[in-house]
Amino acid sequence: MKGNNGKVFLVGAGPGDPELLTLKAVRALGQTDVVMIDDLVDRRVLEFAPAARVIEVGKRGGCKSTSQDFIERLIVRLASRGKIVARIKGGDPFVFGRGGEEALTLARAGIECEVIPGITAGIGVPAALGIPVTHRGLARGVTFVTAHSRDGTGPDWAAFARVDTTLVIYMGMQHVAEITAALEAAGMPAATPAAVIQNGTMEQQRHVIATLSTLADAARRAALGSPALIVIGKVVGLAHPAQRAAAQRRIA
Ligand code: SAH
């Protein structure tokens, strides 16, 4: 390893509300020279990195965005010039966030990388709405899955209909009708509670709570779009939308 290398913090910013940052993330941001920040991350987190130069590396679905390759080259270049870099991602950096690829690239380049976990949207967003994803007696576990894969194929939805876990689907808004129809065709009861939650834990949070058979229509009528999670399972029946106010209350 070269002696003058800097360091990279791969930081999870949590699902949206900036108060869901960890203390470790705040401390790391305070030490950084450069922050590379994703689209989904609330800009208020930058107040914890007062000395840093900020590079936006947005990646909105569908739009022109910074390529992963470019981002990785840039992180390596900055760190190998001795900079302390914070790469901030929404949620947890290793959950559908390509953080693993960045960590591998840094390891290959001999650059120190410290991963700071964050609360992934699949945990924090349902929780803020009062949905206990593994409620005893209602779910044997929780499955995180993305509807969006590199080769364009979806997962085997029928397999998920059989496992009796809460299903939390990331990046699924283009496919709500297709996913719910596949689950129903595979034997999941039409009345299974289901929700779509957009911008969870943030002030602009919007959601619908429906059933497996009515979810696609409900989400379309409410004009919900990305970033949103689809949550399917009996535990959605425990949702307590009033929780929302508490989640948004600021610590004074
Ligand atoms: N690393 C992130 C996920 C990145 S993939 C994490 O751990 O949470 C981006 C997807 O995450 C979005 O398309 C959406 O499905 C989900 N997501 C992220 N933030 C969200 C939020 N505040 N509300 C609802 N869904 C969110």
PDB file of N, CA, C and O in Angstrom, residues 60-63 146-149 152 157 169-180 196 216 219-220 224-230:
ATOM      1  N   ARG A  60     -30.551   8.662 -10.973  1.00  0.00           N
ATOM      2  CA  ARG A  60     -31.999   8.463 -10.953  1.00  0.00           C
ATOM      3  C   ARG A  60     -32.396   7.465 -12.020  1.00  0.00           C
ATOM      4  O   ARG A  60     -31.903   7.540 -13.133  1.00  0.00           O
ATOM      5  N   GLY A  61     -33.279   6.556 -11.656  1.00  0.00           N
ATOM      6  CA  GLY A  61     -33.741   5.537 -12.598  1.00  0.00           C
ATOM      7  C   GLY A  61     -34.188   6.189 -13.890  1.00  0.00           C
ATOM      8  O   GLY A  61     -34.959   7.128 -13.884  1.00  0.00           O
ATOM      9  N   GLY A  62     -33.677   5.688 -15.004  1.00  0.00           N
ATOM     10  CA  GLY A  62     -34.137   6.183 -16.303  1.00  0.00           C
ATOM     11  C   GLY A  62     -33.357   7.376 -16.833  1.00  0.00           C
ATOM     12  O   GLY A  62     -33.108   7.470 -18.024  1.00  0.00           O
ATOM     13  N   CYS A  63     -32.944   8.296 -15.960  1.00  0.00           N
ATOM     14  CA  CYS A  63     -32.285   9.510 -16.454  1.00  0.00           C
ATOM     15  C   CYS A  63     -30.798   9.273 -16.672  1.00  0.00           C
ATOM     16  O   CYS A  63     -30.232   8.291 -16.233  1.00  0.00           O
ATOM     17  N   THR A 146     -35.168  -7.318  -5.022  1.00  0.00           N
ATOM     18  CA  THR A 146     -35.334  -6.237  -5.991  1.00  0.00           C
ATOM     19  C   THR A 146     -36.029  -6.781  -7.225  1.00  0.00           C
ATOM     20  O   THR A 146     -35.797  -7.914  -7.623  1.00  0.00           O
ATOM     21  N   ALA A 147     -36.883  -5.931  -7.787  1.00  0.00           N
ATOM     22  CA  ALA A 147     -37.581  -6.320  -8.998  1.00  0.00           C
ATOM     23  C   ALA A 147     -36.705  -6.048 -10.211  1.00  0.00           C
ATOM     24  O   ALA A 147     -37.049  -6.391 -11.336  1.00  0.00           O
ATOM     25  N   HIS A 148     -35.565  -5.416  -9.964  1.00  0.00           N
ATOM     26  CA  HIS A 148     -34.753  -4.861 -11.029  1.00  0.00           C
ATOM     27  C   HIS A 148     -33.433  -5.622 -11.051  1.00  0.00           C
ATOM     28  O   HIS A 148     -32.681  -5.563 -10.102  1.00  0.00           O
ATOM     29  N   SER A 149     -33.145  -6.371 -12.099  1.00  0.00           N
ATOM     30  CA  SER A 149     -31.871  -7.091 -12.092  1.00  0.00           C
ATOM     31  C   SER A 149     -31.055  -6.728 -13.323  1.00  0.00           C
ATOM     32  O   SER A 149     -31.575  -6.175 -14.280  1.00  0.00           O
ATOM     33  N   GLY A 152     -32.281  -7.880 -16.626  1.00  0.00           N
ATOM     34  CA  GLY A 152     -33.634  -7.502 -17.020  1.00  0.00           C
ATOM     35  C   GLY A 152     -34.707  -8.531 -16.638  1.00  0.00           C
ATOM     36  O   GLY A 152     -35.897  -8.274 -16.814  1.00  0.00           O
ATOM     37  N   TRP A 157     -41.234 -14.995  -8.615  1.00  0.00           N
ATOM     38  CA  TRP A 157     -42.233 -14.510  -7.644  1.00  0.00           C
ATOM     39  C   TRP A 157     -43.011 -15.655  -7.036  1.00  0.00           C
ATOM     40  O   TRP A 157     -43.379 -15.628  -5.860  1.00  0.00           O
ATOM     41  N   ILE A 169     -40.085  -5.312  -1.333  1.00  0.00           N
ATOM     42  CA  ILE A 169     -39.561  -5.232  -2.699  1.00  0.00           C
ATOM     43  C   ILE A 169     -39.008  -3.833  -2.980  1.00  0.00           C
ATOM     44  O   ILE A 169     -39.726  -2.830  -2.870  1.00  0.00           O
ATOM     45  N   TYR A 170     -37.734  -3.785  -3.317  1.00  0.00           N
ATOM     46  CA  TYR A 170     -37.063  -2.530  -3.675  1.00  0.00           C
ATOM     47  C   TYR A 170     -37.158  -2.352  -5.195  1.00  0.00           C
ATOM     48  O   TYR A 170     -37.087  -3.328  -5.948  1.00  0.00           O
ATOM     49  N   MET A 171     -37.208  -1.116  -5.630  1.00  0.00           N
ATOM     50  CA  MET A 171     -37.157  -0.790  -7.064  1.00  0.00           C
ATOM     51  C   MET A 171     -38.217  -1.543  -7.867  1.00  0.00           C
ATOM     52  O   MET A 171     -37.963  -2.008  -8.971  1.00  0.00           O
ATOM     53  N   GLY A 172     -39.422  -1.617  -7.322  1.00  0.00           N
ATOM     54  CA  GLY A 172     -40.456  -2.412  -7.985  1.00  0.00           C
ATOM     55  C   GLY A 172     -41.583  -1.615  -8.608  1.00  0.00           C
ATOM     56  O   GLY A 172     -42.556  -2.194  -9.095  1.00  0.00           O
ATOM     57  N   MET A 173     -41.486  -0.276  -8.610  1.00  0.00           N
ATOM     58  CA  MET A 173     -42.646   0.521  -9.003  1.00  0.00           C
ATOM     59  C   MET A 173     -43.079   0.363 -10.458  1.00  0.00           C
ATOM     60  O   MET A 173     -44.225   0.622 -10.789  1.00  0.00           O
ATOM     61  N   GLN A 174     -42.166  -0.085 -11.308  1.00  0.00           N
ATOM     62  CA  GLN A 174     -42.554  -0.302 -12.712  1.00  0.00           C
ATOM     63  C   GLN A 174     -43.349  -1.601 -12.864  1.00  0.00           C
ATOM     64  O   GLN A 174     -43.874  -1.877 -13.938  1.00  0.00           O
ATOM     65  N   HIS A 175     -43.366  -2.403 -11.821  1.00  0.00           N
ATOM     66  CA  HIS A 175     -43.878  -3.771 -11.982  1.00  0.00           C
ATOM     67  C   HIS A 175     -44.931  -4.173 -10.952  1.00  0.00           C
ATOM     68  O   HIS A 175     -45.107  -5.363 -10.709  1.00  0.00           O
ATOM     69  N   VAL A 176     -45.595  -3.204 -10.320  1.00  0.00           N
ATOM     70  CA  VAL A 176     -46.498  -3.566  -9.212  1.00  0.00           C
ATOM     71  C   VAL A 176     -47.576  -4.553  -9.672  1.00  0.00           C
ATOM     72  O   VAL A 176     -47.827  -5.579  -9.023  1.00  0.00           O
ATOM     73  N   ALA A 177     -48.196  -4.274 -10.824  1.00  0.00           N
ATOM     74  CA  ALA A 177     -49.303  -5.125 -11.289  1.00  0.00           C
ATOM     75  C   ALA A 177     -48.805  -6.541 -11.601  1.00  0.00           C
ATOM     76  O   ALA A 177     -49.425  -7.539 -11.214  1.00  0.00           O
ATOM     77  N   GLU A 178     -47.660  -6.570 -12.242  1.00  0.00           N
ATOM     78  CA  GLU A 178     -47.082  -7.861 -12.644  1.00  0.00           C
ATOM     79  C   GLU A 178     -46.687  -8.711 -11.404  1.00  0.00           C
ATOM     80  O   GLU A 178     -46.973  -9.906 -11.332  1.00  0.00           O
ATOM     81  N   ILE A 179     -46.086  -8.052 -10.415  1.00  0.00           N
ATOM     82  CA  ILE A 179     -45.635  -8.769  -9.211  1.00  0.00           C
ATOM     83  C   ILE A 179     -46.829  -9.297  -8.420  1.00  0.00           C
ATOM     84  O   ILE A 179     -46.869 -10.470  -8.042  1.00  0.00           O
ATOM     85  N   THR A 180     -47.829  -8.427  -8.209  1.00  0.00           N
ATOM     86  CA  THR A 180     -48.970  -8.857  -7.388  1.00  0.00           C
ATOM     87  C   THR A 180     -49.755  -9.953  -8.112  1.00  0.00           C
ATOM     88  O   THR A 180     -50.207 -10.912  -7.485  1.00  0.00           O
ATOM     89  N   VAL A 196     -47.717   0.240  -0.537  1.00  0.00           N
ATOM     90  CA  VAL A 196     -46.643   0.920  -1.263  1.00  0.00           C
ATOM     91  C   VAL A 196     -46.345   2.185  -0.461  1.00  0.00           C
ATOM     92  O   VAL A 196     -47.265   2.923  -0.098  1.00  0.00           O
ATOM     93  N   ALA A 216     -52.069  -2.654  -6.910  1.00  0.00           N
ATOM     94  CA  ALA A 216     -51.591  -1.994  -8.134  1.00  0.00           C
ATOM     95  C   ALA A 216     -52.499  -0.823  -8.494  1.00  0.00           C
ATOM     96  O   ALA A 216     -52.016   0.280  -8.803  1.00  0.00           O
ATOM     97  N   ALA A 219     -52.110   2.078  -5.918  1.00  0.00           N
ATOM     98  CA  ALA A 219     -50.867   2.841  -6.095  1.00  0.00           C
ATOM     99  C   ALA A 219     -50.963   3.727  -7.341  1.00  0.00           C
ATOM    100  O   ALA A 219     -50.470   4.857  -7.351  1.00  0.00           O
ATOM    101  N   ARG A 220     -51.610   3.215  -8.365  1.00  0.00           N
ATOM    102  CA  ARG A 220     -51.748   4.001  -9.595  1.00  0.00           C
ATOM    103  C   ARG A 220     -52.662   5.201  -9.354  1.00  0.00           C
ATOM    104  O   ARG A 220     -52.350   6.321  -9.743  1.00  0.00           O
ATOM    105  N   LEU A 224     -48.429   7.092  -7.013  1.00  0.00           N
ATOM    106  CA  LEU A 224     -47.167   6.870  -6.298  1.00  0.00           C
ATOM    107  C   LEU A 224     -46.072   6.454  -7.284  1.00  0.00           C
ATOM    108  O   LEU A 224     -46.324   5.733  -8.240  1.00  0.00           O
ATOM    109  N   GLY A 225     -44.875   6.937  -7.022  1.00  0.00           N
ATOM    110  CA  GLY A 225     -43.742   6.583  -7.888  1.00  0.00           C
ATOM    111  C   GLY A 225     -42.492   6.389  -7.057  1.00  0.00           C
ATOM    112  O   GLY A 225     -42.545   6.414  -5.825  1.00  0.00           O
ATOM    113  N   SER A 226     -41.349   6.232  -7.699  1.00  0.00           N
ATOM    114  CA  SER A 226     -40.084   5.974  -7.006  1.00  0.00           C
ATOM    115  C   SER A 226     -39.602   7.241  -6.278  1.00  0.00           C
ATOM    116  O   SER A 226     -39.909   8.345  -6.744  1.00  0.00           O
ATOM    117  N   PRO A 227     -38.822   7.102  -5.207  1.00  0.00           N
ATOM    118  CA  PRO A 227     -38.433   5.845  -4.592  1.00  0.00           C
ATOM    119  C   PRO A 227     -39.529   5.314  -3.670  1.00  0.00           C
ATOM    120  O   PRO A 227     -40.045   6.049  -2.827  1.00  0.00           O
ATOM    121  N   ALA A 228     -39.880   4.064  -3.875  1.00  0.00           N
ATOM    122  CA  ALA A 228     -40.921   3.481  -3.036  1.00  0.00           C
ATOM    123  C   ALA A 228     -40.626   2.010  -2.796  1.00  0.00           C
ATOM    124  O   ALA A 228     -39.937   1.362  -3.586  1.00  0.00           O
ATOM    125  N   LEU A 229     -41.169   1.518  -1.696  1.00  0.00           N
ATOM    126  CA  LEU A 229     -41.071   0.101  -1.367  1.00  0.00           C
ATOM    127  C   LEU A 229     -42.451  -0.512  -1.476  1.00  0.00           C
ATOM    128  O   LEU A 229     -43.446   0.139  -1.135  1.00  0.00           O
ATOM    129  N   ILE A 230     -42.483  -1.764  -1.910  1.00  0.00           N
ATOM    130  CA  ILE A 230     -43.719  -2.543  -1.865  1.00  0.00           C
ATOM    131  C   ILE A 230     -43.546  -3.511  -0.694  1.00  0.00           C
ATOM    132  O   ILE A 230     -42.507  -4.185  -0.606  1.00  0.00           O
TER     133      ILE A 230
END
